[in-house]
């Protein structure tokens, strides 16, 4: 048995002097831009003092690899500003959550971030100025927290003005479609591309040819793939115009391979952690690691180092039978990322662990096929996107993963105002209960800076009691 | 009740009865909601097209809430509720053109198919308006046609489709002229458009002409441009209140002028289905189009042409696409702009009145 425990931001701060200087020096980003790179390793406490107050309420894995992960994610805005200052191009990908960066990282001297990810900012910062700014522009509480991206485009305190916004629309949520339109109306150069709906192979659709994706095994209609590949060609043209670089297939292949290196690692990490009886890494660290897959957290090379470090730590713990969680934690599959990250800490405090996730980015865990031209392969990857499919499609993915990772229950945390959540929660719950016969808890997460909603706390406590009773029975 | 409304209601009742009779005789019906669907497509298969924007009330919403959560668009909830409970014309539909427009409609169409077991043919209406998107839309309509052929053993007849199209466009032209004239009251205009969505188009232009000729002209003190979410047959409280205030309405929404101003029709006799689809796709852009600057340009142009004194944006609750445009709308147009959201609850009239009072002062 081990003595690994999750620790607080303050405890990490106290441990910082004991971080080996060599490790500190290895943690740098943008080494292509600055000899030796920019050092970034800081404690979660320090990031909390810089404005992300929620960090003070979370519990973290005590490994150096986890410290590196947190620092890497929270330093993203620093490298975006730094790169912009040095003349690099900054691209804001929006909505597709994974495919576009495979193309945009083919552009030399550029970084890509996802504006969508700003949805977490008001919750981590525990203050609402981004939401307030968005409201002034028309995006109020009727939209999900993704409206914070609009606020951030106005204030520019999380990223510099992007040189190009690449907006995926069509088969997407209404919220972000509306937000992206308002972002364009602020004067940002925006390239719109159409995300195709993935149809169910149902009885009325008889004359479409249906295929399966190479890795996600998702069924899709062939016509959609061809259309999306054409749309992505338009994205590449737009990137060429803005950057002044001709993007060749060789450049795309290199970018694809680098992004695949990340996707393969994230996928491996998920299997190692969620597949273990005692997950060797807590849910919060896994949540952060999973999100690296969509855009490399604005730095591909260091992303790979961060993930290698995590995998090494996880493998070591698995070999030693170590885990920062309890001896027999209750296994919970989590669907849709919780707006309030403290809910994952709460789940673990209540004796649970995360055993699989579907944070609506699961298409980014599949490698982009190397067996076809890059644009076709990225288009194929779009067909794995749960946003573009039906509720039944998403439910199937949740069911498959929940089975694979032996989940005892499923939590679906909805997002207030999101257009898909009212359908997802009822639909997914119905499918999961029918197929798996395990309890499902669903709720919308309200904005409650500084504390967890009492109602949600109570419901999660009751849910964990149910899981405990079922296990003991 | 005005004469025009009376005539329209009578005609609507006859058309509804006829539809039921046709159906009893074996004619299949095709239901749709979005104005980008070309009804002549259905007519080409000898299907009876019906645009279902009716039977909405707080009851239909509540019925829909048995299938989806309450925080879903009232229109989508009402569709699901009406189909589930077999209300009115919703119970008379054999085949649905499931046009995927906004996210909620897409998911609503999924529910119609998966939860309620209806035959829904999915067609994505692209949000982008590029030539590639238009072609993609047309290709999906062709797939829809192939599926109808295969599933129902029906053949597309150009002649039948063109006959419908010809009559439909004649009726559209009358409606368009009436809407711009300012001489038809808001509620009468609404009744005419709603009849247009349900009735067969044969002789409809003449019917409209006769109704207009035999009625007193509406004299408005001021005119406003009305835009926003679709208006259903029953969702007429705003129009009635505007009428009482002597305000004329230019209905610039998909249940008004946007439903009758077609894109250019380049008839390709070798591929009429694509021609119909492309013409429908090039109708005035919806607010969900990306980018949606064309919508703004059209509103601006209409305001100018009709000398409108104000703009009303009537959104349905939970309609992100329209409601989030409210600040932009206020900035974009140099005239009073009233934006509000509503559902189908009967108590909404009081709210409309209080908002209209303030708006009238601005006018």
XYZ file of C-alpha atoms in Angstrom, chain A residues 136-138 140 142-143 169-175 177-178 181-182 184-185 192 194-197 199 203-208 221 223-224 227 231 387-392 419-420 422-425 430 444, chain B residues 67-69 71-72 76 100-104 106-108 110-111 114-115 119-122 124-128 130 132-133 136 143 146-147 150-151 288-293 320-321 323-328:
100
model
C -23.071 43.509 -23.234
C -22.699 42.158 -26.762
C -25.918 40.168 -26.613
C -26.414 36.452 -21.961
C -29.539 32.005 -22.311
C -26.274 30.675 -23.755
C -20.667 25.628 -38.180
C -23.599 23.570 -39.372
C -23.647 20.443 -37.275
C -22.823 22.294 -34.108
C -24.552 23.674 -31.040
C -26.652 26.802 -31.412
C -24.836 28.510 -28.578
C -22.751 29.213 -33.564
C -24.318 32.398 -32.159
C -21.170 35.115 -35.305
C -20.821 37.772 -32.634
C -16.933 37.890 -36.329
C -19.045 40.989 -35.832
C -16.445 29.690 -41.889
C -19.422 23.616 -42.705
C -19.388 20.647 -40.379
C -21.503 17.876 -41.875
C -24.141 16.070 -39.883
C -26.523 10.470 -40.214
C -34.301 2.770 -42.616
C -35.362 5.923 -44.527
C -31.783 6.590 -45.612
C -31.447 3.825 -48.162
C -29.398 5.274 -50.973
C -26.414 6.582 -49.050
C -22.357 8.589 -45.023
C -21.125 11.968 -49.212
C -20.452 13.813 -45.946
C -18.055 17.414 -48.610
C -14.517 22.338 -46.658
C -21.320 16.784 -31.737
C -22.099 16.061 -35.379
C -24.001 12.863 -34.706
C -27.263 11.986 -33.040
C -27.888 11.495 -29.354
C -27.957 7.763 -30.073
C -28.703 23.592 -26.998
C -27.718 19.920 -26.980
C -31.736 18.997 -22.917
C -31.682 16.300 -25.587
C -28.469 14.578 -24.512
C -29.395 14.181 -20.884
C -32.439 6.309 -21.542
C -26.920 21.079 -15.168
C -40.340 13.672 -24.673
C -37.732 16.390 -24.170
C -36.804 18.708 -21.333
C -35.831 24.118 -21.817
C -36.193 23.249 -25.487
C -39.715 21.846 -31.458
C -31.677 20.045 -40.083
C -31.453 23.755 -39.525
C -30.550 24.808 -35.987
C -29.209 22.318 -33.453
C -32.499 22.060 -31.603
C -31.850 18.679 -35.751
C -32.152 16.975 -32.403
C -35.928 17.409 -32.462
C -33.936 12.826 -34.292
C -36.548 12.502 -31.517
C -36.073 7.639 -32.817
C -38.578 8.267 -30.037
C -40.407 8.283 -41.111
C -38.044 11.239 -41.117
C -35.744 11.877 -44.054
C -32.783 13.881 -42.786
C -28.830 19.127 -43.555
C -29.453 22.737 -44.491
C -25.931 24.152 -44.489
C -25.361 27.290 -42.448
C -22.739 28.493 -44.891
C -21.158 28.908 -50.543
C -20.219 24.020 -52.325
C -22.835 24.179 -49.557
C -24.279 19.642 -50.909
C -30.667 11.317 -52.032
C -33.910 8.245 -54.303
C -35.012 7.122 -50.850
C -36.950 3.090 -53.172
C -39.084 3.075 -50.067
C -28.435 31.062 -38.647
C -26.566 31.456 -41.920
C -22.884 32.102 -41.469
C -21.905 34.775 -41.913
C -25.320 36.366 -41.588
C -24.547 39.806 -42.978
C -30.050 31.371 -29.495
C -29.721 32.208 -33.148
C -31.988 36.263 -29.450
C -28.220 36.748 -29.349
C -28.447 39.161 -32.255
C -30.414 41.674 -30.189
C -27.576 44.071 -29.340
C -26.200 43.880 -32.853
